[in-house]
Amino acid sequence: MTFPISGVTLDPFVFPLIGFGVGLLSGFFGVGGGVLVGPLLYFVGLPMHFVIGTNLAHLAGKSLVASRQQRAWADVDLKLGLLIVGGTLAGAEAGARLVEALERLDVVDPVIGIVYIVLLLAAGLFALWESRSRTTSETVLAAADALALGNRPAGTKAMGPAPYVNLPISGLERVSLPLLVLLSLGTGVLSGALGIGGGLVRVPAFIYLIGVPVHIALGTDLLIMLIATSYGTLTHAVKGNVDVVIALLLHAGAVAGVHLGGLLVHWARAPRRASAALALLPLLGALILAAQLLRV
Amino acid sequence: MHKDRFLIRNLIVALLLSGLVIVLYLAVILDIVTAPLLDLYARSPLRYAVTTLLVVLGQAILLEWLTSGLSARFRLERFDRSNDRPR
């Protein structure tokens, strides 16, 4: 059938199946499935600007549910969130306008595709490095650990130029404000331009650059992601980049997949392999995207 | 062994329920929602954007409530809880 908003003609079960498959991985490994949605949507033939907007809409629904399920509000550093969210929204708007400009120049597919691949490769290699360094000291990971990227490195100190702010909930006395602004703008641009939540970059930056404790980094990131993806959905929808029907189908499949993946965890004791999956899923996403870019 | 059988039963029930929910959703979304959303998309981008966000967040809450309710109804989470031991 033809999806009239985006104009693509596909079997309507494709999108719930993508959502289901990715949700299954997310539920099974705890994290990571979201990085596959964009590449898979592009692979099945959705135009790149619709991939970006539609993925953001699907992520908005997912992050709302995730924040409720993980009781994330209990682990939010509201001050950090407020400091980050303004820049993130400005960056997201800039990213959405960048997509519009690239679309006018008819280069949105190669430019966004290559940036996406570079980001996924970097995320995959980082996760690989992180999992190798962790598995040398641990053989079995608890499920809660599998959700985290690592513990706060010992001796993390304030980095970046003045002025500094203190973040008492995160236990940090001197955090560079320009560093926070730069981080918020950068992740916002990535979110608006690539249709991702930004947590791929933001969470490691919170933990390794700023020194935020892992559970607060994850909780605060979910709050920022919900706001950023909601704003991204709005601005991309106004620009005509969101096929809401596809987003709803993706999300319906994802809910079922996450639920089933959660049941399978107990059978396979999957968290043991979660760190490896963290590395493999972005690399797989990069491969799918590269294959489709070369085919077009 | 008993736990394995319980898990397999849970997986089958979850798969059937998930399949049913997805098929119902396909029917509802494709047949009822598509036309009015397309009309909004063509006529008023701002209203389309706000409606899109509300519909997506609304569906997230609805499906979460539905799956949680069905899990509780069919006792799909009982196995999970029995396995949740502190490590």
CSV table of C-alpha atoms in Angstrom, one decimal:
chain,number,residue,atom,x,y,z
A,1,MET,CA,0.0,0.0,0.0
A,2,THR,CA,1.0,3.6,-0.4
A,3,PHE,CA,1.6,5.8,2.7
A,4,PRO,CA,0.1,9.0,1.4
A,5,ILE,CA,2.0,11.4,3.7
A,6,SER,CA,5.5,10.3,2.7
A,7,GLY,CA,4.4,8.8,-0.6
A,8,VAL,CA,6.3,5.5,-0.1
A,9,THR,CA,4.7,2.2,-1.3
A,10,LEU,CA,5.4,-0.7,1.0
A,11,ASP,CA,3.7,-3.6,2.8
A,12,PRO,CA,2.1,-2.0,5.9
A,13,PHE,CA,3.5,-4.8,8.1
A,14,VAL,CA,7.1,-3.7,7.4
A,15,PHE,CA,7.0,-0.8,9.9
A,16,PRO,CA,5.6,-2.7,12.9
A,17,LEU,CA,8.1,-5.5,12.1
A,18,ILE,CA,11.0,-3.0,12.2
A,19,GLY,CA,9.7,-1.6,15.4
A,20,PHE,CA,9.1,-5.1,16.8
A,21,GLY,CA,12.6,-6.3,15.8
A,22,VAL,CA,14.3,-3.2,17.2
A,23,GLY,CA,12.1,-3.3,20.3
A,24,LEU,CA,13.0,-6.9,20.9
A,25,LEU,CA,16.7,-6.0,20.8
A,26,SER,CA,16.1,-3.0,23.1
A,27,GLY,CA,14.2,-5.2,25.6
A,28,PHE,CA,16.6,-8.0,25.4
A,29,PHE,CA,19.9,-6.1,25.7
A,30,GLY,CA,18.5,-3.1,27.7
A,31,VAL,CA,19.8,-0.5,25.3
A,32,GLY,CA,20.9,0.1,21.7
A,33,GLY,CA,18.0,-0.9,19.4
A,34,GLY,CA,17.1,2.7,18.6
A,35,VAL,CA,20.3,3.2,16.6
A,36,LEU,CA,19.0,0.7,14.0
A,37,VAL,CA,15.6,2.3,13.3
A,38,GLY,CA,17.0,5.2,11.2
A,39,PRO,CA,19.2,3.0,9.0
A,40,LEU,CA,16.4,0.4,8.6
A,41,LEU,CA,13.8,3.0,7.6
A,42,TYR,CA,16.3,4.3,5.0
A,43,PHE,CA,17.0,0.8,3.9
A,44,VAL,CA,13.4,0.0,3.1
A,45,GLY,CA,13.1,3.1,1.0
A,46,LEU,CA,11.8,6.0,3.2
A,47,PRO,CA,13.3,9.3,2.0
A,48,MET,CA,16.0,10.6,4.3
A,49,HIS,CA,14.1,13.7,5.5
A,50,PHE,CA,11.2,11.4,6.4
A,51,VAL,CA,13.6,9.0,8.2
A,52,ILE,CA,14.8,11.9,10.4
A,53,GLY,CA,11.4,13.3,11.3
A,54,THR,CA,9.5,10.0,11.6
A,55,ASN,CA,12.2,8.5,13.8
A,56,LEU,CA,12.1,11.5,16.1
A,57,ALA,CA,8.3,11.1,16.5
A,58,HIS,CA,8.7,7.4,17.2
A,59,LEU,CA,11.4,8.2,19.8
A,60,ALA,CA,9.3,10.7,21.5
A,61,GLY,CA,6.7,8.0,22.3
A,62,LYS,CA,9.4,5.5,23.3
A,63,SER,CA,11.2,8.0,25.6
A,64,LEU,CA,7.9,8.8,27.4
A,65,VAL,CA,7.4,5.1,28.1
A,66,ALA,CA,11.0,4.5,29.0
A,67,SER,CA,11.1,7.3,31.5
A,68,ARG,CA,8.0,5.9,33.2
A,69,GLN,CA,9.2,2.3,33.2
A,70,GLN,CA,12.7,3.2,34.5
A,71,ARG,CA,11.3,5.6,37.1
A,72,ALA,CA,13.7,8.0,35.6
A,73,TRP,CA,12.2,11.1,37.3
A,74,ALA,CA,13.7,10.0,40.6
A,75,ASP,CA,17.2,10.3,39.1
A,76,VAL,CA,17.0,13.6,37.4
A,77,ASP,CA,19.4,16.5,38.1
A,78,LEU,CA,16.9,19.2,37.2
A,79,LYS,CA,19.5,22.0,37.2
A,80,LEU,CA,21.7,20.1,34.7
A,81,GLY,CA,18.6,19.2,32.7
A,82,LEU,CA,17.5,22.9,32.5
A,83,LEU,CA,21.1,24.0,31.6
A,84,ILE,CA,21.2,21.5,28.8
A,85,VAL,CA,17.7,21.6,27.4
A,86,GLY,CA,17.7,25.2,26.1
A,87,GLY,CA,20.8,24.6,24.0
A,88,THR,CA,19.5,21.3,22.9
A,89,LEU,CA,16.3,22.8,21.5
A,90,ALA,CA,18.2,25.5,19.7
A,91,GLY,CA,20.6,22.9,18.3
A,92,ALA,CA,17.6,20.7,17.3
A,93,GLU,CA,16.1,23.6,15.4
A,94,ALA,CA,19.4,24.4,13.7
A,95,GLY,CA,19.7,20.7,12.7
A,96,ALA,CA,16.2,20.6,11.3
A,97,ARG,CA,16.9,23.8,9.2
A,98,LEU,CA,20.2,22.2,8.1
A,99,VAL,CA,18.2,19.2,6.8
A,100,GLU,CA,15.9,21.6,4.9
A,101,ALA,CA,18.8,23.4,3.3
A,102,LEU,CA,20.5,20.1,2.3
A,103,GLU,CA,17.2,19.0,0.9
A,104,ARG,CA,16.9,22.1,-1.3
A,105,LEU,CA,20.5,21.4,-2.5
A,106,ASP,CA,19.5,17.8,-3.2
A,107,VAL,CA,22.4,16.4,-1.1
A,108,VAL,CA,20.5,15.4,2.1
A,109,ASP,CA,21.0,11.6,1.5
A,110,PRO,CA,24.8,11.6,1.1
A,111,VAL,CA,25.6,14.3,3.7
A,112,ILE,CA,23.3,13.0,6.5
A,113,GLY,CA,24.1,9.4,5.6
A,114,ILE,CA,27.8,9.9,5.9
A,115,VAL,CA,27.5,11.9,9.2
A,116,TYR,CA,25.2,9.2,10.5
A,117,ILE,CA,27.7,6.4,9.6
A,118,VAL,CA,30.6,8.3,11.2
A,119,LEU,CA,28.6,8.8,14.4
A,120,LEU,CA,27.5,5.2,14.6
A,121,LEU,CA,31.0,3.9,13.9
A,122,ALA,CA,32.4,6.2,16.7
A,123,ALA,CA,29.6,5.1,19.1
A,124,GLY,CA,30.2,1.4,18.2
A,125,LEU,CA,34.0,1.7,18.7
A,126,PHE,CA,33.6,3.6,21.9
A,127,ALA,CA,31.2,1.0,23.3
A,128,LEU,CA,33.6,-1.8,22.2
A,129,TRP,CA,36.5,-0.1,24.0
A,130,GLU,CA,34.2,0.5,27.1
A,131,SER,CA,33.0,-3.1,27.1
A,132,ARG,CA,36.5,-4.6,26.8
A,133,SER,CA,37.8,-2.5,29.6
A,134,ARG,CA,34.8,-3.6,31.7
A,135,THR,CA,34.9,-7.3,31.0
A,136,THR,CA,38.4,-7.5,32.1
A,137,SER,CA,37.3,-6.8,35.6
A,138,GLU,CA,33.8,-8.3,35.5
A,139,THR,CA,32.4,-11.5,34.2
A,140,VAL,CA,28.8,-11.1,35.1
A,141,LEU,CA,26.9,-7.9,34.7
A,142,ALA,CA,23.8,-7.1,36.6
A,143,ALA,CA,20.8,-5.8,34.5
A,144,ALA,CA,21.1,-2.3,36.0
A,145,ASP,CA,24.8,-2.2,35.1
A,146,ALA,CA,24.0,-3.2,31.5
A,147,LEU,CA,21.9,-0.1,31.2
A,148,ALA,CA,24.9,2.1,32.1
A,149,LEU,CA,28.0,2.9,30.1
A,150,GLY,CA,30.4,2.7,33.0
A,151,ASN,CA,31.2,4.1,36.3
A,152,ARG,CA,32.4,7.6,36.8
A,153,PRO,CA,36.2,7.5,36.1
A,154,ALA,CA,38.2,8.1,39.2
A,155,GLY,CA,39.8,11.5,39.4
A,156,THR,CA,37.4,13.2,37.0
A,157,LYS,CA,37.9,16.9,37.4
A,158,ALA,CA,36.3,20.0,36.1
A,159,MET,CA,37.2,20.6,32.5
A,160,GLY,CA,36.7,23.6,30.2
A,161,PRO,CA,36.7,27.3,30.6
A,162,ALA,CA,35.0,29.6,33.2
A,163,PRO,CA,32.4,30.5,34.2
A,164,TYR,CA,31.6,27.4,36.4
A,165,VAL,CA,28.4,26.2,37.9
A,166,ASN,CA,27.8,23.8,40.7
A,167,LEU,CA,25.5,20.8,40.4
A,168,PRO,CA,24.8,19.6,44.0
A,169,ILE,CA,22.5,16.7,43.0
A,170,SER,CA,25.3,15.3,40.8
A,171,GLY,CA,27.8,16.0,43.6
A,172,LEU,CA,29.8,18.4,41.3
A,173,GLU,CA,31.1,21.8,42.5
A,174,ARG,CA,32.8,23.1,39.3
A,175,VAL,CA,31.3,22.4,35.9
A,176,SER,CA,32.2,24.6,33.0
A,177,LEU,CA,29.2,26.4,31.7
A,178,PRO,CA,30.6,26.9,28.2
A,179,LEU,CA,31.3,23.1,28.0
A,180,LEU,CA,27.6,22.4,28.9
A,181,VAL,CA,26.4,24.9,26.3
A,182,LEU,CA,28.7,23.3,23.7
A,183,LEU,CA,27.5,19.8,24.6
A,184,SER,CA,23.8,20.9,24.5
A,185,LEU,CA,24.2,22.6,21.1
A,186,GLY,CA,26.1,19.8,19.6
A,187,THR,CA,23.8,17.0,20.7
A,188,GLY,CA,20.8,19.2,19.7
A,189,VAL,CA,22.2,19.6,16.2
A,190,LEU,CA,22.8,15.9,15.9
A,191,SER,CA,19.2,15.2,17.2
A,192,GLY,CA,17.6,17.6,14.7
A,193,ALA,CA,19.8,16.6,11.8
A,194,LEU,CA,19.9,12.9,12.2
A,195,GLY,CA,16.6,12.2,13.9
A,196,ILE,CA,18.2,10.6,17.0
A,197,GLY,CA,17.6,11.3,20.7
A,198,GLY,CA,21.2,12.4,21.3
A,199,GLY,CA,21.8,10.1,24.2
A,200,LEU,CA,24.4,8.3,22.2
A,201,VAL,CA,26.7,11.2,22.7
A,202,ARG,CA,25.2,13.0,25.7
A,203,VAL,CA,25.3,10.1,28.2
A,204,PRO,CA,29.1,9.3,27.7
A,205,ALA,CA,29.8,13.0,27.8
A,206,PHE,CA,27.9,13.4,31.0
A,207,ILE,CA,29.8,10.6,32.6
A,208,TYR,CA,33.3,10.9,31.1
A,209,LEU,CA,33.6,14.7,30.4
A,210,ILE,CA,31.5,16.1,33.3
A,211,GLY,CA,31.7,13.4,35.9
A,212,VAL,CA,27.9,13.0,36.5
A,213,PRO,CA,27.1,9.7,38.3
A,214,VAL,CA,25.7,7.0,35.9
A,215,HIS,CA,22.2,6.8,37.3
A,216,ILE,CA,21.7,10.6,37.3
A,217,ALA,CA,23.2,10.8,33.7
A,218,LEU,CA,20.7,8.2,32.5
A,219,GLY,CA,17.7,9.7,34.3
A,220,THR,CA,18.6,13.3,33.2
A,221,ASP,CA,19.2,12.2,29.7
A,222,LEU,CA,15.8,10.6,29.4
A,223,LEU,CA,14.2,13.8,30.5
A,224,ILE,CA,16.2,15.8,27.9
A,225,MET,CA,15.5,13.2,25.3
A,226,LEU,CA,11.8,13.4,25.8
A,227,ILE,CA,11.8,17.2,25.5
A,228,ALA,CA,14.3,17.2,22.5
A,229,THR,CA,12.4,14.5,20.5
A,230,SER,CA,9.1,16.1,21.2
A,231,TYR,CA,10.4,19.5,20.0
A,232,GLY,CA,12.1,17.7,17.0
A,233,THR,CA,8.8,16.0,16.1
A,234,LEU,CA,7.0,19.4,16.2
A,235,THR,CA,9.6,21.3,14.1
A,236,HIS,CA,10.1,18.5,11.6
A,237,ALA,CA,6.3,17.9,11.3
A,238,VAL,CA,5.8,21.6,10.5
A,239,LYS,CA,8.5,21.3,7.8
A,240,GLY,CA,6.6,18.2,6.4
A,241,ASN,CA,9.2,15.6,7.4
A,242,VAL,CA,7.1,13.4,9.6
A,243,ASP,CA,4.8,10.6,8.5
A,244,VAL,CA,2.8,10.1,11.6
A,245,VAL,CA,1.2,6.9,10.4
A,246,ILE,CA,4.6,5.2,10.0
A,247,ALA,CA,5.7,6.6,13.4
A,248,LEU,CA,2.6,5.1,15.0
A,249,LEU,CA,3.1,1.7,13.3
A,250,LEU,CA,6.8,1.7,14.3
A,251,HIS,CA,5.9,2.4,17.9
A,252,ALA,CA,3.1,-0.2,18.1
A,253,GLY,CA,5.6,-2.8,17.0
A,254,ALA,CA,8.3,-1.5,19.3
A,255,VAL,CA,6.0,-1.8,22.4
A,256,ALA,CA,5.4,-5.5,21.7
A,257,GLY,CA,9.0,-6.1,20.9
A,258,VAL,CA,10.3,-4.5,24.1
A,259,HIS,CA,7.9,-6.4,26.2
A,260,LEU,CA,8.8,-9.8,24.6
A,261,GLY,CA,12.5,-8.9,24.8
A,262,GLY,CA,12.1,-8.3,28.5
A,263,LEU,CA,10.7,-11.8,28.9
A,264,LEU,CA,13.5,-13.3,27.0
A,265,VAL,CA,16.2,-11.7,29.1
A,266,HIS,CA,15.3,-14.0,32.0
A,267,TRP,CA,15.7,-17.1,29.8
A,268,ALA,CA,19.0,-16.2,28.2
A,269,ARG,CA,20.5,-14.1,30.9
A,270,ALA,CA,21.2,-11.5,28.2
A,271,PRO,CA,22.8,-8.7,30.3
A,272,ARG,CA,26.0,-10.7,30.2
A,273,ARG,CA,26.3,-9.9,26.6
A,274,ALA,CA,24.8,-6.4,26.7
A,275,SER,CA,28.2,-4.6,26.4
A,276,ALA,CA,29.0,-6.5,23.2
A,277,ALA,CA,25.6,-5.6,21.8
A,278,LEU,CA,26.2,-1.9,22.7
A,279,ALA,CA,29.1,-2.1,20.3
A,280,LEU,CA,27.6,-4.3,17.6
A,281,LEU,CA,24.2,-2.5,17.1
A,282,PRO,CA,25.6,0.9,16.1
A,283,LEU,CA,28.2,-0.9,13.8
A,284,LEU,CA,25.3,-2.9,12.3
A,285,GLY,CA,23.4,0.3,11.8
A,286,ALA,CA,26.4,1.9,10.0
A,287,LEU,CA,26.7,-1.1,7.7
A,288,ILE,CA,23.0,-1.0,6.8
A,289,LEU,CA,23.2,2.7,6.0
A,290,ALA,CA,26.3,2.3,4.0
A,291,ALA,CA,24.8,-0.5,2.0
A,292,GLN,CA,21.8,1.5,1.1
A,293,LEU,CA,23.8,4.7,0.3
A,294,LEU,CA,26.0,2.7,-2.1
A,295,ARG,CA,22.9,1.2,-3.7
A,296,VAL,CA,21.1,4.5,-4.3
B,1,MET,CA,12.1,-27.3,34.3
B,2,HIS,CA,8.9,-25.8,35.7
B,3,LYS,CA,10.2,-22.3,35.2
B,4,ASP,CA,11.2,-23.1,31.6
B,5,ARG,CA,7.7,-24.4,30.9
B,6,PHE,CA,6.2,-21.3,32.5
B,7,LEU,CA,8.5,-19.0,30.4
B,8,ILE,CA,7.5,-20.8,27.2
B,9,ARG,CA,3.9,-20.4,28.0
B,10,ASN,CA,4.5,-16.7,28.8
B,11,LEU,CA,6.3,-16.2,25.5
B,12,ILE,CA,3.6,-17.8,23.5
B,13,VAL,CA,0.9,-15.8,25.2
B,14,ALA,CA,3.0,-12.6,24.8
B,15,LEU,CA,3.5,-13.3,21.1
B,16,LEU,CA,-0.2,-14.0,20.5
B,17,LEU,CA,-1.2,-10.8,22.4
B,18,SER,CA,1.4,-8.7,20.6
B,19,GLY,CA,0.3,-10.0,17.2
B,20,LEU,CA,-3.3,-9.3,18.0
B,21,VAL,CA,-2.5,-5.8,19.2
B,22,ILE,CA,-0.4,-5.0,16.1
B,23,VAL,CA,-3.0,-6.3,13.7
B,24,LEU,CA,-5.8,-4.4,15.5
B,25,TYR,CA,-3.6,-1.3,15.4
B,26,LEU,CA,-2.9,-1.7,11.7
B,27,ALA,CA,-6.6,-1.9,11.0
B,28,VAL,CA,-7.5,1.1,13.2
B,29,ILE,CA,-4.6,3.4,12.1
B,30,LEU,CA,-4.7,2.6,8.5
B,31,ASP,CA,-8.5,2.7,8.1
B,32,ILE,CA,-9.5,5.5,10.5
B,33,VAL,CA,-6.6,7.8,11.2
B,34,THR,CA,-4.8,8.1,7.9
B,35,ALA,CA,-7.3,10.2,6.0
B,36,PRO,CA,-7.9,13.0,8.6
B,37,LEU,CA,-4.1,13.2,9.3
B,38,LEU,CA,-3.4,13.5,5.6
B,39,ASP,CA,-5.9,16.3,5.3
B,40,LEU,CA,-4.2,18.1,8.2
B,41,TYR,CA,-0.8,17.5,6.7
B,42,ALA,CA,-1.9,19.1,3.4
B,43,ARG,CA,-3.9,22.0,4.9
B,44,SER,CA,-2.3,23.1,8.2
B,45,PRO,CA,1.3,22.1,9.0
B,46,LEU,CA,1.2,23.6,12.5
B,47,ARG,CA,-2.0,21.8,13.5
B,48,TYR,CA,-0.6,18.6,11.9
B,49,ALA,CA,2.6,19.0,14.0
B,50,VAL,CA,0.7,19.4,17.3
B,51,THR,CA,-1.7,16.6,16.4
B,52,THR,CA,1.3,14.3,15.5
B,53,LEU,CA,2.9,14.9,18.8
B,54,LEU,CA,-0.3,14.4,20.8
B,55,VAL,CA,-1.2,11.3,18.9
B,56,VAL,CA,2.3,9.7,19.3
B,57,LEU,CA,2.5,10.5,23.0
B,58,GLY,CA,-1.1,9.4,23.5
B,59,GLN,CA,-0.5,6.1,21.7
B,60,ALA,CA,2.6,5.6,23.9
B,61,ILE,CA,0.6,6.0,27.1
B,62,LEU,CA,-2.3,3.9,25.8
B,63,LEU,CA,-0.2,1.0,24.6
B,64,GLU,CA,1.9,1.0,27.8
B,65,TRP,CA,-1.3,0.9,29.8
B,66,LEU,CA,-2.7,-1.9,27.5
B,67,THR,CA,0.4,-4.1,27.6
B,68,SER,CA,0.8,-3.6,31.4
B,69,GLY,CA,-2.9,-4.5,31.9
B,70,LEU,CA,-2.7,-7.6,29.6
B,71,SER,CA,0.6,-8.7,31.3
B,72,ALA,CA,-1.1,-8.5,34.7
B,73,ARG,CA,-4.2,-10.2,33.4
B,74,PHE,CA,-2.3,-13.1,32.0
B,75,ARG,CA,0.3,-13.1,34.8
B,76,LEU,CA,3.2,-12.7,32.3
B,77,GLU,CA,5.3,-10.9,34.8
B,78,ARG,CA,5.1,-13.5,37.6
B,79,PHE,CA,8.1,-15.3,36.2
B,80,ASP,CA,10.2,-12.1,36.0
B,81,ARG,CA,9.5,-11.2,39.6
B,82,SER,CA,10.4,-14.7,40.8
B,83,ASN,CA,13.7,-14.4,39.1
B,84,ASP,CA,14.6,-10.9,40.4
B,85,ARG,CA,17.1,-11.7,43.1
B,86,PRO,CA,19.7,-9.3,44.3
B,87,ARG,CA,23.2,-10.0,42.8
